[in-house]
Tab-separated table of C-alpha atoms in Angstrom:
chain	number	residue	atom	x	y	z
A	1241	MET	CA	-83.744	-224.098	143.177
A	1242	LYS	CA	-83.887	-225.971	146.465
A	1243	ASN	CA	-87.147	-226.660	148.301
A	1244	ARG	CA	-89.401	-225.979	145.373
A	1245	ILE	CA	-93.129	-226.158	146.091
A	1246	PRO	CA	-94.580	-229.321	144.496
A	1247	ILE	CA	-97.867	-229.265	142.591
A	1248	GLU	CA	-99.047	-232.791	141.890
A	1249	VAL	CA	-101.347	-233.149	138.876
A	1250	TRP	CA	-103.196	-236.362	137.963
A	1251	VAL	CA	-104.605	-236.522	134.437
A	1252	PRO	CA	-106.057	-239.346	132.324
A	1253	ASP	CA	-103.688	-240.449	129.610
A	1254	LEU	CA	-105.918	-240.239	126.526
A	1255	THR	CA	-103.264	-242.168	124.511
A	1256	PHE	CA	-103.304	-239.690	121.635
A	1257	PRO	CA	-99.857	-239.386	120.032
A	1258	GLY	CA	-97.801	-236.934	122.071
A	1259	TRP	CA	-100.598	-236.363	124.586
A	1260	MET	CA	-98.577	-236.833	127.767
A	1261	ASP	CA	-95.475	-235.275	126.193
A	1262	ARG	CA	-97.472	-232.078	125.790
A	1263	TRP	CA	-98.498	-232.199	129.445
A	1264	TYR	CA	-94.879	-232.650	130.549
A	1265	GLN	CA	-93.748	-229.798	128.306
A	1266	GLN	CA	-96.401	-227.432	129.657
A	1267	ALA	CA	-95.356	-228.299	133.206
A	1268	ALA	CA	-91.703	-227.593	132.357
A	1269	ASP	CA	-92.599	-224.315	130.648
A	1270	PHE	CA	-94.596	-223.205	133.686
A	1271	GLU	CA	-91.667	-224.047	135.961
A	1272	ARG	CA	-89.384	-221.806	133.913
A	1273	LEU	CA	-91.811	-218.948	134.450
A	1274	HIS	CA	-92.310	-219.833	138.122
A	1275	PRO	CA	-89.084	-221.487	139.306
A	1276	GLU	CA	-90.331	-221.676	142.894
A	1277	TYR	CA	-92.712	-224.457	141.803
A	1278	GLN	CA	-92.278	-228.040	140.651
A	1279	VAL	CA	-95.225	-229.374	138.642
A	1280	VAL	CA	-95.359	-233.167	138.753
A	1281	VAL	CA	-97.782	-234.570	136.160
A	1282	HIS	CA	-98.912	-238.185	136.369
A	1283	GLY	CA	-100.711	-239.843	133.444
A	1284	LYS	CA	-103.338	-242.193	134.844
A	1285	ASP	CA	-105.731	-244.770	133.439
A	1286	PHE	CA	-108.622	-242.921	131.764
A	1287	TRP	CA	-111.256	-245.408	132.890
A	1288	GLN	CA	-110.199	-245.658	136.538
A	1289	LEU	CA	-108.743	-242.266	137.494
A	1290	PRO	CA	-111.665	-241.259	139.786
A	1291	ARG	CA	-111.260	-244.504	141.690
A	1292	GLN	CA	-107.511	-243.972	141.950
A	1293	VAL	CA	-108.066	-240.483	143.357
A	1294	ALA	CA	-110.609	-241.823	145.857
A	1295	GLU	CA	-108.218	-244.567	146.924
A	1296	ALA	CA	-105.410	-242.050	147.383
A	1297	ALA	CA	-107.703	-239.772	149.404
A	1298	ALA	CA	-108.644	-242.717	151.621
A	1299	GLU	CA	-104.941	-243.028	152.427
A	1300	GLY	CA	-104.669	-239.318	153.210
A	1301	HIS	CA	-103.092	-238.189	149.952
A	1302	VAL	CA	-104.897	-235.956	147.454
A	1303	PRO	CA	-103.182	-234.540	144.346
A	1304	ALA	CA	-103.443	-230.775	144.062
A	1305	LEU	CA	-105.230	-231.086	140.718
A	1306	SER	CA	-107.236	-234.041	139.392
A	1307	GLU	CA	-108.744	-234.184	135.910
A	1308	TYR	CA	-112.179	-235.831	135.799
A	1309	TYR	CA	-114.244	-236.783	132.761
A	1310	PHE	CA	-117.501	-234.845	132.612
A	1311	TYR	CA	-119.539	-237.948	133.521
A	1312	MET	CA	-117.831	-237.843	136.911
A	1313	THR	CA	-118.836	-234.306	137.902
A	1314	GLN	CA	-121.351	-235.540	140.483
A	1315	VAL	CA	-118.740	-237.900	141.931
A	1316	ALA	CA	-116.296	-235.010	142.291
A	1317	ARG	CA	-118.948	-232.927	144.043
A	1318	ASP	CA	-119.874	-235.780	146.393
A	1319	SER	CA	-116.353	-236.937	147.306
A	1320	ARG	CA	-115.122	-236.292	150.831
A	1321	GLN	CA	-111.820	-236.442	152.637
A	1322	GLN	CA	-111.493	-238.745	155.616
A	1323	ASP	CA	-112.374	-235.937	158.037
A	1324	GLY	CA	-115.598	-235.227	156.148
A	1325	ARG	CA	-114.458	-232.081	154.313
A	1326	PRO	CA	-115.140	-231.899	150.572
A	1327	LEU	CA	-112.367	-233.456	148.520
A	1328	PHE	CA	-112.352	-230.499	146.126
A	1329	THR	CA	-112.814	-226.757	146.437
A	1330	SER	CA	-114.299	-224.220	144.034
A	1331	VAL	CA	-111.834	-222.778	141.534
A	1332	GLU	CA	-113.937	-219.645	141.081
A	1333	LYS	CA	-114.179	-218.998	144.813
A	1334	ALA	CA	-110.449	-219.554	145.212
A	1335	ILE	CA	-109.778	-216.978	142.482
A	1336	GLY	CA	-111.979	-214.575	144.427
A	1337	GLY	CA	-112.584	-212.130	141.591
A	1338	ARG	CA	-108.900	-211.496	140.877
A	1339	THR	CA	-107.718	-210.730	137.357
A	1340	GLU	CA	-104.396	-212.553	137.722
A	1341	VAL	CA	-102.687	-215.150	139.896
A	1342	LEU	CA	-98.915	-214.955	140.244
A	1343	GLY	CA	-98.915	-212.876	137.077
A	1344	GLU	CA	-100.980	-215.360	135.052
A	1345	PRO	CA	-104.126	-213.698	133.634
A	1346	VAL	CA	-107.386	-215.204	134.922
A	1347	VAL	CA	-109.407	-216.609	132.016
A	1348	LEU	CA	-112.568	-217.773	133.791
A	1349	ASP	CA	-114.790	-215.094	132.269
A	1350	ASP	CA	-113.458	-215.887	128.783
A	1351	ILE	CA	-114.420	-219.589	128.793
A	1352	ILE	CA	-116.958	-220.242	126.046
A	1353	PRO	CA	-120.464	-220.486	127.563
A	1354	PRO	CA	-121.307	-224.129	126.685
A	1355	LEU	CA	-118.292	-225.370	128.650
A	1356	ARG	CA	-118.536	-222.848	131.455
A	1357	ASP	CA	-122.248	-223.541	131.887
A	1358	TYR	CA	-121.808	-227.305	132.151
A	1359	TYR	CA	-119.452	-227.047	135.135
A	1360	THR	CA	-121.315	-224.180	136.813
A	1361	LEU	CA	-123.843	-224.981	139.534
A	1362	ASP	CA	-125.635	-222.428	141.705
A	1363	GLY	CA	-123.699	-219.710	139.910
A	1364	ASP	CA	-120.302	-221.160	140.845
A	1365	LEU	CA	-117.719	-222.514	138.391
A	1366	THR	CA	-116.410	-225.297	140.592
A	1367	CYS	CA	-113.636	-226.612	138.339
A	1368	MET	CA	-111.610	-225.645	135.281
A	1369	PRO	CA	-112.771	-227.099	131.940
A	1370	THR	CA	-109.795	-228.505	130.053
A	1371	VAL	CA	-111.068	-230.491	127.064
A	1372	GLY	CA	-114.323	-229.961	125.192
A	1373	THR	CA	-116.022	-231.806	122.350
A	1374	THR	CA	-119.434	-232.131	120.755
A	1375	SER	CA	-120.931	-234.472	118.141
A	1376	LEU	CA	-120.677	-233.946	114.386
A	1377	LEU	CA	-121.755	-235.595	111.145
A	1378	TYR	CA	-119.046	-236.607	108.656
A	1379	ALA	CA	-119.816	-237.401	105.027
A	1380	ASN	CA	-118.077	-238.966	102.048
A	1381	THR	CA	-119.041	-236.221	99.625
A	1382	ASP	CA	-117.921	-238.228	96.584
A	1383	LEU	CA	-120.601	-240.799	97.399
A	1384	LEU	CA	-123.161	-238.110	98.158
A	1385	ARG	CA	-122.493	-236.325	94.856
A	1386	ARG	CA	-122.912	-239.621	92.997
A	1387	ALA	CA	-126.270	-239.942	94.741
A	1388	GLY	CA	-127.265	-236.457	93.626
A	1389	VAL	CA	-126.863	-234.897	97.074
A	1390	GLU	CA	-125.205	-231.491	97.066
A	1391	GLY	CA	-125.377	-230.453	100.727
A	1392	LEU	CA	-124.968	-232.301	104.017
A	1393	PRO	CA	-128.161	-233.271	105.846
A	1394	ARG	CA	-128.959	-231.166	108.909
A	1395	THR	CA	-132.197	-232.747	110.115
A	1396	TRP	CA	-133.437	-236.272	110.734
A	1397	GLN	CA	-135.782	-235.885	107.813
A	1398	GLU	CA	-132.949	-234.840	105.496
A	1399	VAL	CA	-130.862	-237.787	106.714
A	1400	GLU	CA	-133.674	-240.119	105.687
A	1401	GLU	CA	-133.785	-238.556	102.206
A	1402	VAL	CA	-130.021	-238.798	101.777
A	1403	CYS	CA	-129.975	-242.409	102.955
A	1404	ALA	CA	-132.648	-243.320	100.400
A	1405	ARG	CA	-130.613	-241.708	97.624
A	1406	VAL	CA	-127.427	-243.507	98.684
A	1407	ALA	CA	-129.293	-246.817	98.868
A	1408	ALA	CA	-130.436	-246.325	95.272
A	1409	LEU	CA	-126.872	-246.027	93.989
A	1410	ARG	CA	-125.653	-248.738	91.679
A	1411	ASP	CA	-122.494	-250.238	93.245
A	1412	GLY	CA	-123.002	-247.996	96.243
A	1413	PRO	CA	-121.996	-248.712	99.860
A	1414	SER	CA	-123.638	-251.514	101.810
A	1415	HIS	CA	-125.221	-248.978	104.194
A	1416	ALA	CA	-125.708	-245.237	104.143
A	1417	ILE	CA	-124.902	-244.210	107.716
A	1418	THR	CA	-123.361	-245.403	110.964
A	1419	TRP	CA	-122.456	-244.254	114.456
A	1420	SER	CA	-121.329	-245.962	117.627
A	1421	ASN	CA	-123.886	-247.203	120.132
A	1422	HIS	CA	-122.644	-244.823	122.801
A	1423	GLY	CA	-124.357	-242.592	125.329
A	1424	THR	CA	-122.721	-239.478	123.889
A	1425	PHE	CA	-125.038	-239.499	120.885
A	1426	ILE	CA	-128.081	-240.289	122.981
A	1427	GLN	CA	-127.330	-237.274	125.171
A	1428	GLN	CA	-126.840	-235.120	122.082
A	1429	ALA	CA	-130.120	-236.282	120.550
A	1430	LEU	CA	-131.949	-235.494	123.797
A	1431	ALA	CA	-130.268	-232.094	124.093
A	1432	THR	CA	-131.459	-231.035	120.640
A	1433	GLN	CA	-135.028	-231.723	121.792
A	1434	GLY	CA	-134.673	-230.396	125.334
A	1435	GLY	CA	-134.999	-233.914	126.758
A	1436	LEU	CA	-133.690	-234.817	130.215
A	1437	ILE	CA	-132.242	-238.001	131.679
A	1438	VAL	CA	-132.943	-237.348	135.374
A	1439	ASN	CA	-135.217	-235.138	137.460
A	1440	GLU	CA	-134.419	-231.792	139.103
A	1441	HIS	CA	-133.836	-230.400	135.626
A	1442	ASN	CA	-131.081	-232.890	134.879
A	1443	GLY	CA	-129.709	-232.537	138.392
A	1444	ARG	CA	-129.138	-228.785	138.098
A	1445	LEU	CA	-131.822	-227.630	140.534
A	1446	GLY	CA	-130.992	-230.224	143.171
A	1447	ARG	CA	-129.718	-233.766	143.565
A	1448	ALA	CA	-131.112	-236.084	140.899
A	1449	THR	CA	-133.190	-238.864	142.437
A	1450	VAL	CA	-135.310	-240.108	139.526
A	1451	ALA	CA	-134.007	-241.540	136.236
A	1452	ASP	CA	-136.042	-241.585	133.026
A	1453	LEU	CA	-134.833	-243.400	129.931
A	1454	SER	CA	-138.309	-243.665	128.399
A	1455	SER	CA	-139.189	-240.000	127.923
A	1456	PRO	CA	-140.946	-238.888	124.724
A	1457	GLU	CA	-137.656	-237.369	123.544
A	1458	MET	CA	-135.777	-240.615	124.162
A	1459	LEU	CA	-138.406	-242.728	122.411
A	1460	ARG	CA	-138.515	-240.333	119.473
A	1461	TRP	CA	-134.749	-240.795	119.010
A	1462	VAL	CA	-134.780	-244.581	119.493
A	1463	GLU	CA	-137.701	-245.029	117.086
A	1464	TRP	CA	-135.921	-242.942	114.447
A	1465	TRP	CA	-132.710	-244.892	114.957
A	1466	ARG	CA	-134.592	-248.193	114.704
A	1467	GLY	CA	-136.297	-247.021	111.534
A	1468	LEU	CA	-132.993	-246.297	109.812
A	1469	HIS	CA	-131.726	-249.715	110.861
A	1470	ARG	CA	-134.917	-251.522	109.826
A	1471	ASP	CA	-134.791	-249.873	106.388
A	1472	GLY	CA	-131.237	-251.066	105.855
A	1473	HIS	CA	-129.686	-247.604	106.036
A	1474	TYR	CA	-127.985	-247.706	109.454
A	1475	TYR	CA	-124.998	-250.018	109.881
A	1476	TYR	CA	-124.876	-251.556	113.357
A	1477	THR	CA	-121.643	-253.395	114.094
A	1478	GLY	CA	-123.289	-255.266	116.959
A	1479	ARG	CA	-120.666	-254.089	119.431
A	1480	ILE	CA	-120.773	-251.472	122.174
A	1481	PRO	CA	-119.499	-248.889	121.519
A	1482	ASP	CA	-117.165	-249.906	118.667
A	1483	TRP	CA	-115.764	-246.524	117.688
A	1484	ALA	CA	-113.087	-248.203	115.612
A	1485	GLY	CA	-115.571	-250.409	113.783
A	1486	THR	CA	-117.627	-247.447	112.622
A	1487	LEU	CA	-114.476	-245.544	111.644
A	1488	LYS	CA	-113.331	-248.505	109.581
A	1489	ALA	CA	-116.695	-248.635	107.806
A	1490	PHE	CA	-116.270	-244.992	106.820
A	1491	ALA	CA	-112.650	-245.460	105.755
A	1492	ASP	CA	-113.595	-248.521	103.666
A	1493	GLN	CA	-116.444	-246.522	102.059
A	1494	ASP	CA	-118.938	-249.085	103.309
A	1495	VAL	CA	-121.012	-246.125	104.520
A	1496	ALA	CA	-121.425	-242.604	103.207
A	1497	ILE	CA	-121.981	-240.910	106.581
A	1498	ARG	CA	-120.592	-241.404	110.064
A	1499	ILE	CA	-121.676	-239.500	113.165
A	1500	SER	CA	-118.923	-239.172	115.740
A	1501	SER	CA	-117.162	-236.840	118.147
A	1502	SER	CA	-115.707	-233.542	116.999
A	1503	ASN	CA	-112.469	-234.954	118.368
A	1504	ASP	CA	-112.483	-237.301	115.377
A	1505	VAL	CA	-111.973	-234.507	112.837
A	1506	ASN	CA	-108.322	-235.400	112.272
A	1507	TYR	CA	-109.016	-239.125	111.996
A	1508	MET	CA	-111.939	-238.722	109.634
A	1509	PHE	CA	-110.282	-236.362	107.181
A	1510	ARG	CA	-107.070	-238.348	107.206
A	1511	ALA	CA	-109.001	-241.548	106.491
A	1512	ALA	CA	-110.667	-239.797	103.559
A	1513	GLU	CA	-107.370	-238.469	102.225
A	1514	ASP	CA	-105.605	-241.810	102.571
A	1515	ASN	CA	-108.395	-243.579	100.701
A	1516	GLY	CA	-108.802	-241.032	97.938
A	1517	PHE	CA	-112.226	-239.568	98.616
A	1518	ALA	CA	-113.471	-236.134	99.642
A	1519	ALA	CA	-115.083	-235.491	103.014
A	1520	GLU	CA	-116.970	-232.742	104.771
A	1521	ALA	CA	-118.169	-232.222	108.332
A	1522	GLY	CA	-121.625	-231.056	109.339
A	1523	ILE	CA	-123.691	-230.522	112.442
A	1524	PHE	CA	-125.305	-233.305	114.461
A	1525	PRO	CA	-128.747	-233.740	112.863
A	1526	TYR	CA	-131.879	-232.696	114.759
A	1527	ASP	CA	-135.587	-233.439	114.436
A	1528	ALA	CA	-137.161	-230.678	112.377
A	1529	SER	CA	-140.633	-231.585	113.681
A	1530	VAL	CA	-139.877	-230.258	117.173
A	1531	PRO	CA	-138.195	-227.031	118.322
A	1532	TYR	CA	-134.404	-227.157	118.448
A	1533	VAL	CA	-133.304	-226.520	122.033
A	1534	GLY	CA	-129.605	-227.109	122.620
A	1535	ASN	CA	-126.341	-228.871	122.082
A	1536	ALA	CA	-124.488	-231.332	124.277
A	1537	ILE	CA	-120.810	-231.161	125.165
A	1538	ALA	CA	-118.364	-233.705	126.524
A	1539	GLY	CA	-114.852	-233.368	127.904
A	1540	THR	CA	-112.803	-233.099	131.058
A	1541	ALA	CA	-112.127	-230.605	133.830
A	1542	LEU	CA	-109.443	-230.112	136.469
A	1543	TRP	CA	-110.595	-230.096	140.094
A	1544	MET	CA	-108.500	-228.497	142.848
A	1545	ALA	CA	-108.064	-230.200	146.201
A	1546	GLU	CA	-109.595	-228.655	149.316
A	1547	GLY	CA	-107.207	-227.710	152.133
A	1548	LEU	CA	-104.036	-226.921	150.193
A	1549	ASP	CA	-101.662	-224.527	151.889
A	1550	GLU	CA	-101.750	-221.007	150.444
A	1551	ALA	CA	-98.546	-221.272	148.396
A	1552	THR	CA	-99.545	-224.591	146.821
A	1553	GLN	CA	-103.061	-223.371	146.051
A	1554	GLU	CA	-101.736	-220.195	144.427
A	1555	GLY	CA	-99.367	-222.246	142.292
A	1556	ALA	CA	-102.141	-224.644	141.304
A	1557	LEU	CA	-104.426	-221.764	140.328
A	1558	ALA	CA	-101.668	-220.081	138.345
A	1559	PHE	CA	-100.951	-223.354	136.528
A	1560	LEU	CA	-104.637	-223.700	135.652
A	1561	MET	CA	-104.657	-220.221	134.156
A	1562	TYR	CA	-101.390	-220.841	132.322
A	1563	LEU	CA	-102.762	-224.028	130.756
A	1564	HIS	CA	-105.599	-222.018	129.276
A	1565	SER	CA	-103.734	-219.006	128.017
A	1566	PRO	CA	-104.799	-218.218	124.432
A	1567	ARG	CA	-101.669	-219.797	122.970
A	1568	ASN	CA	-101.851	-223.020	124.969
A	1569	ALA	CA	-105.593	-223.449	124.423
A	1570	ALA	CA	-105.176	-222.809	120.694
A	1571	GLU	CA	-102.355	-225.346	120.419
A	1572	ARG	CA	-104.436	-227.967	122.227
A	1573	HIS	CA	-107.113	-227.457	119.584
A	1574	ARG	CA	-104.629	-227.678	116.701
A	1575	ALA	CA	-103.171	-230.930	117.978
A	1576	ASN	CA	-106.318	-232.845	118.900
A	1577	SER	CA	-109.358	-231.051	117.415
A	1578	PHE	CA	-110.724	-230.170	120.859
A	1579	LEU	CA	-112.891	-227.089	121.152
A	1580	PRO	CA	-110.903	-223.899	121.796
A	1581	LEU	CA	-111.883	-223.333	125.409
A	1582	THR	CA	-111.819	-219.549	125.386
A	1583	HIS	CA	-112.929	-216.780	123.059
A	1584	ALA	CA	-109.335	-215.545	122.997
A	1585	ALA	CA	-108.049	-218.922	121.793
A	1586	HIS	CA	-110.705	-218.989	119.074
A	1587	ASP	CA	-109.802	-215.462	118.002
A	1588	LEU	CA	-106.108	-216.355	117.885
A	1589	LEU	CA	-106.814	-219.322	115.601
A	1590	GLU	CA	-108.875	-217.032	113.403
A	1591	GLU	CA	-106.180	-214.349	113.255
A	1592	GLU	CA	-103.436	-216.815	112.399
A	1593	GLY	CA	-105.423	-218.260	109.496
A	1594	TRP	CA	-105.908	-221.699	111.016
A	1595	TYR	CA	-109.624	-221.846	110.253
A	1596	ALA	CA	-109.176	-220.438	106.764
A	1597	ALA	CA	-106.753	-223.261	105.976
A	1598	ASN	CA	-108.730	-225.884	107.946
A	1599	PRO	CA	-112.412	-224.907	107.789
A	1600	HIS	CA	-113.588	-228.282	109.092
A	1601	HIS	CA	-111.926	-227.444	112.424
A	1602	ARG	CA	-114.156	-224.400	112.873
A	1603	LEU	CA	-117.429	-226.307	112.746
A	1604	ALA	CA	-117.484	-227.713	116.293
A	1605	TYR	CA	-117.061	-224.229	117.766
A	1606	ASP	CA	-119.766	-222.824	115.507
A	1607	HIS	CA	-122.057	-225.747	116.331
A	1608	VAL	CA	-121.948	-225.214	120.098
A	1609	MET	CA	-122.088	-221.434	119.812
A	1610	ARG	CA	-124.971	-221.086	117.340
A	1611	PHE	CA	-128.325	-222.597	116.592
A	1612	PRO	CA	-128.301	-224.841	113.505
A	1613	THR	CA	-130.746	-222.487	111.793
A	1614	GLY	CA	-128.055	-219.817	111.746
A	1615	GLN	CA	-129.579	-217.678	114.474
A	1616	SER	CA	-127.130	-215.870	116.720
A	1617	GLY	CA	-126.762	-216.733	120.376
A	1618	VAL	CA	-125.634	-219.724	122.400
A	1619	PRO	CA	-128.003	-222.701	122.621
A	1620	VAL	CA	-129.046	-223.977	126.004
A	1621	SER	CA	-126.520	-226.557	127.201
A	1622	GLU	CA	-127.667	-228.247	130.377
A	1623	GLY	CA	-125.920	-231.585	130.462
A	1624	ALA	CA	-126.976	-234.010	133.140
A	1625	LEU	CA	-125.372	-234.109	136.600
A	1626	PHE	CA	-126.096	-237.325	138.474
A	1627	GLY	CA	-124.474	-240.355	140.017
A	1628	ASP	CA	-123.365	-243.547	138.278
A	1629	PHE	CA	-123.370	-241.988	134.835
A	1630	ALA	CA	-121.303	-244.917	133.547
A	1631	GLY	CA	-123.803	-247.484	134.768
A	1632	ASN	CA	-126.671	-245.478	133.347
A	1633	GLN	CA	-124.935	-245.293	129.986
A	1634	ASP	CA	-124.345	-249.032	130.018
A	1635	VAL	CA	-128.056	-249.571	130.642
A	1636	MET	CA	-129.206	-247.331	127.789
A	1637	THR	CA	-126.755	-248.668	125.196
A	1638	ARG	CA	-127.576	-252.296	126.018
A	1639	ALA	CA	-131.265	-251.469	125.678
A	1640	ILE	CA	-130.747	-249.896	122.265
A	1641	GLY	CA	-128.626	-252.867	121.240
A	1642	ASP	CA	-131.626	-255.079	122.043
A	1643	VAL	CA	-133.897	-252.847	119.959
A	1644	LEU	CA	-131.571	-252.908	116.958
A	1645	ALA	CA	-130.231	-256.449	117.014
A	1646	ARG	CA	-133.010	-258.423	118.705
A	1647	GLY	CA	-136.151	-256.576	117.702
A	1648	ALA	CA	-137.142	-255.450	121.180
A	1649	ASP	CA	-140.037	-253.002	121.372
A	1650	PRO	CA	-138.563	-249.526	122.039
A	1651	ALA	CA	-141.173	-248.430	124.588
A	1652	GLU	CA	-141.051	-251.678	126.540
A	1653	ARG	CA	-137.273	-251.990	126.447
A	1654	MET	CA	-136.626	-248.383	127.480
A	1655	ALA	CA	-139.192	-248.703	130.286
A	1656	PHE	CA	-137.241	-251.669	131.625
A	1657	ALA	CA	-133.994	-249.720	131.163
A	1658	THR	CA	-135.491	-246.962	133.308
A	1659	VAL	CA	-136.043	-249.452	136.129
A	1660	GLU	CA	-132.426	-250.595	135.859
A	1661	ALA	CA	-131.140	-247.008	135.778
A	1662	GLN	CA	-133.239	-246.094	138.808
A	1663	GLN	CA	-131.759	-248.937	140.819
A	1664	LEU	CA	-128.256	-247.738	139.976
A	1665	LEU	CA	-129.095	-244.136	140.874
A	1666	ASP	CA	-130.662	-245.171	144.180
A	1667	ALA	CA	-127.602	-247.257	145.087
A	1668	TYR	CA	-125.296	-244.393	144.157
A	1669	ASN	CA	-127.139	-241.791	146.210
A	1670	GLU	CA	-127.373	-244.057	149.248
A	1671	TYR	CA	-123.632	-244.688	149.166
A	1672	ALA	CA	-122.493	-241.185	148.197
A	1673	LEU	CA	-124.545	-239.434	150.870
A	1674	SER	CA	-123.382	-241.790	153.604
A	1675	SER	CA	-119.745	-242.326	152.602
A	1676	GLY	CA	-118.709	-239.523	150.268
A	1677	PHE	CA	-116.447	-242.112	148.617
A	1678	ARG	CA	-114.253	-242.265	151.706
A	1679	ASP	CA	-114.404	-246.042	151.394
A	1680	PRO	CA	-114.034	-246.611	147.629
A	1681	GLY	CA	-113.667	-250.353	148.047
A	1682	ASN	CA	-117.333	-250.583	149.031
A	1683	SER	CA	-118.698	-248.197	146.400
A	1684	PRO	CA	-121.258	-249.426	143.838
A	1685	PRO	CA	-119.451	-251.266	141.008
A	1686	THR	CA	-119.641	-248.628	138.260
A	1687	SER	CA	-119.981	-245.447	140.335
A	1688	LEU	CA	-116.258	-244.563	140.124
A	1689	SER	CA	-115.722	-245.747	136.536
A	1690	VAL	CA	-115.834	-243.589	133.424
A	1691	GLU	CA	-117.355	-246.505	131.530
A	1692	ALA	CA	-119.103	-249.700	132.622
A	1693	PHE	CA	-116.370	-252.266	132.175
A	1694	LYS	CA	-118.465	-255.277	131.302
A	1695	GLU	CA	-119.455	-253.444	128.135
A	1696	MET	CA	-115.986	-252.087	127.481
A	1697	ARG	CA	-114.592	-255.603	127.438
A	1698	ALA	CA	-117.049	-256.385	124.672
A	1699	GLY	CA	-115.841	-253.447	122.606
A	1700	ARG	CA	-112.424	-252.495	123.899
A	1701	ASP	CA	-111.346	-250.898	120.594
A	1702	TYR	CA	-112.321	-247.524	122.001
A	1703	SER	CA	-108.851	-246.107	122.435
A	1704	ALA	CA	-107.084	-243.518	120.327
A	1705	ALA	CA	-104.278	-246.009	119.710
A	1706	ASP	CA	-106.748	-248.392	118.082
A	1707	MET	CA	-108.204	-245.590	115.974
A	1708	GLU	CA	-104.669	-244.805	114.821
A	1709	ALA	CA	-104.281	-248.433	113.808
A	1710	VAL	CA	-107.481	-248.320	111.756
A	1711	VAL	CA	-106.270	-245.271	109.860
A	1712	LYS	CA	-102.848	-246.831	109.272
A	1713	LEU	CA	-104.471	-249.887	107.700
A	1714	HIS	CA	-105.796	-247.656	104.948
A	1715	ARG	CA	-102.662	-245.718	104.098
């Protein structure tokens, strides 16, 4: 068909096997259903996509849809076009209460609450969640059984008991437990306690202006972490974040437990299978001495450009709904262990026997949808919204590295980290409110980055391709 309406889509290439191929196939399938449109998908650098979008906007070109990592939600909200209009518009407002767009059923009301809530502010779902994860505990159950442990630990206190049992094993692993020094797990630990990173209720009641990395909840987590390390139970690779190093330790059976993303389900169980040991997945442990409050999520969302002509906007909205039809959302989960984004996708996986055959894939959904005590209901999920998330994360992980590897006092080191984080937040707010990222070349160094690159260079083995290589080594 001549003169098809183009819909340009920029997404981070997560480097998982077949990741971009799936995007291209979904675009082609949508075009067959809607031949008046041409969906052009571009795979971009995961770490720099927000900067690339800002640079394109500065030149007067904005893709119809841009996929931002959840850390960058505040950046997306603050970004402006050259004429001062917002760079992005609200998906929910553009839908306007309709039940379908160009024949594609609207799925906004079916998005599971933890994901919908994260991207909702002032009652408005501003963007479309696309990928969702949480944090889980993975265990070598052969080692645990040898240590006399029958069930997986669910609390910090139970983790301590299990670690002591593993340490007592004759010819046991060098350490009992490991996880990457990454902000994801810090956020999860704070969420379980109801702890916040910034003021204005984590930036959800207004713009965050005050950072706090030395809260009681933060210090409780850092002290517990330090205690496990001091007692010889926690294996610290010395690198930030070193996802691959902690995966290798689990695959080599140098540890009995690894905490990681729910996205690692496939990697973890394949590593266990390839190395001849049994594995199970459990919830992220919480402190039983304080009330359990919530669960943290991570992931990405697609943002729609402001000012699209009506035909392009309708096509973009229809494509968003198509991407999250029950079948497509379910297949995304099957392929990469991501949370099924909608209740309908979860139900489809249940009906088709996927969870019955792969029970470890069900856990992440159950974890974000239920309290760990088994009570019904959805835990509070109020992830932080603030500027320079990457810089803040760099500050907190370096501080914890100093506590673990150099014996720094937790209270003193996190107090200093708070000063550093405040400086970054102040610089971000000053720039964002005055520029709206219309001049990305002058933005604060880490404000448009998904990670702080000085730390990534120290531990670049973060990519899915490198994780694949680790698993292949053990086949």
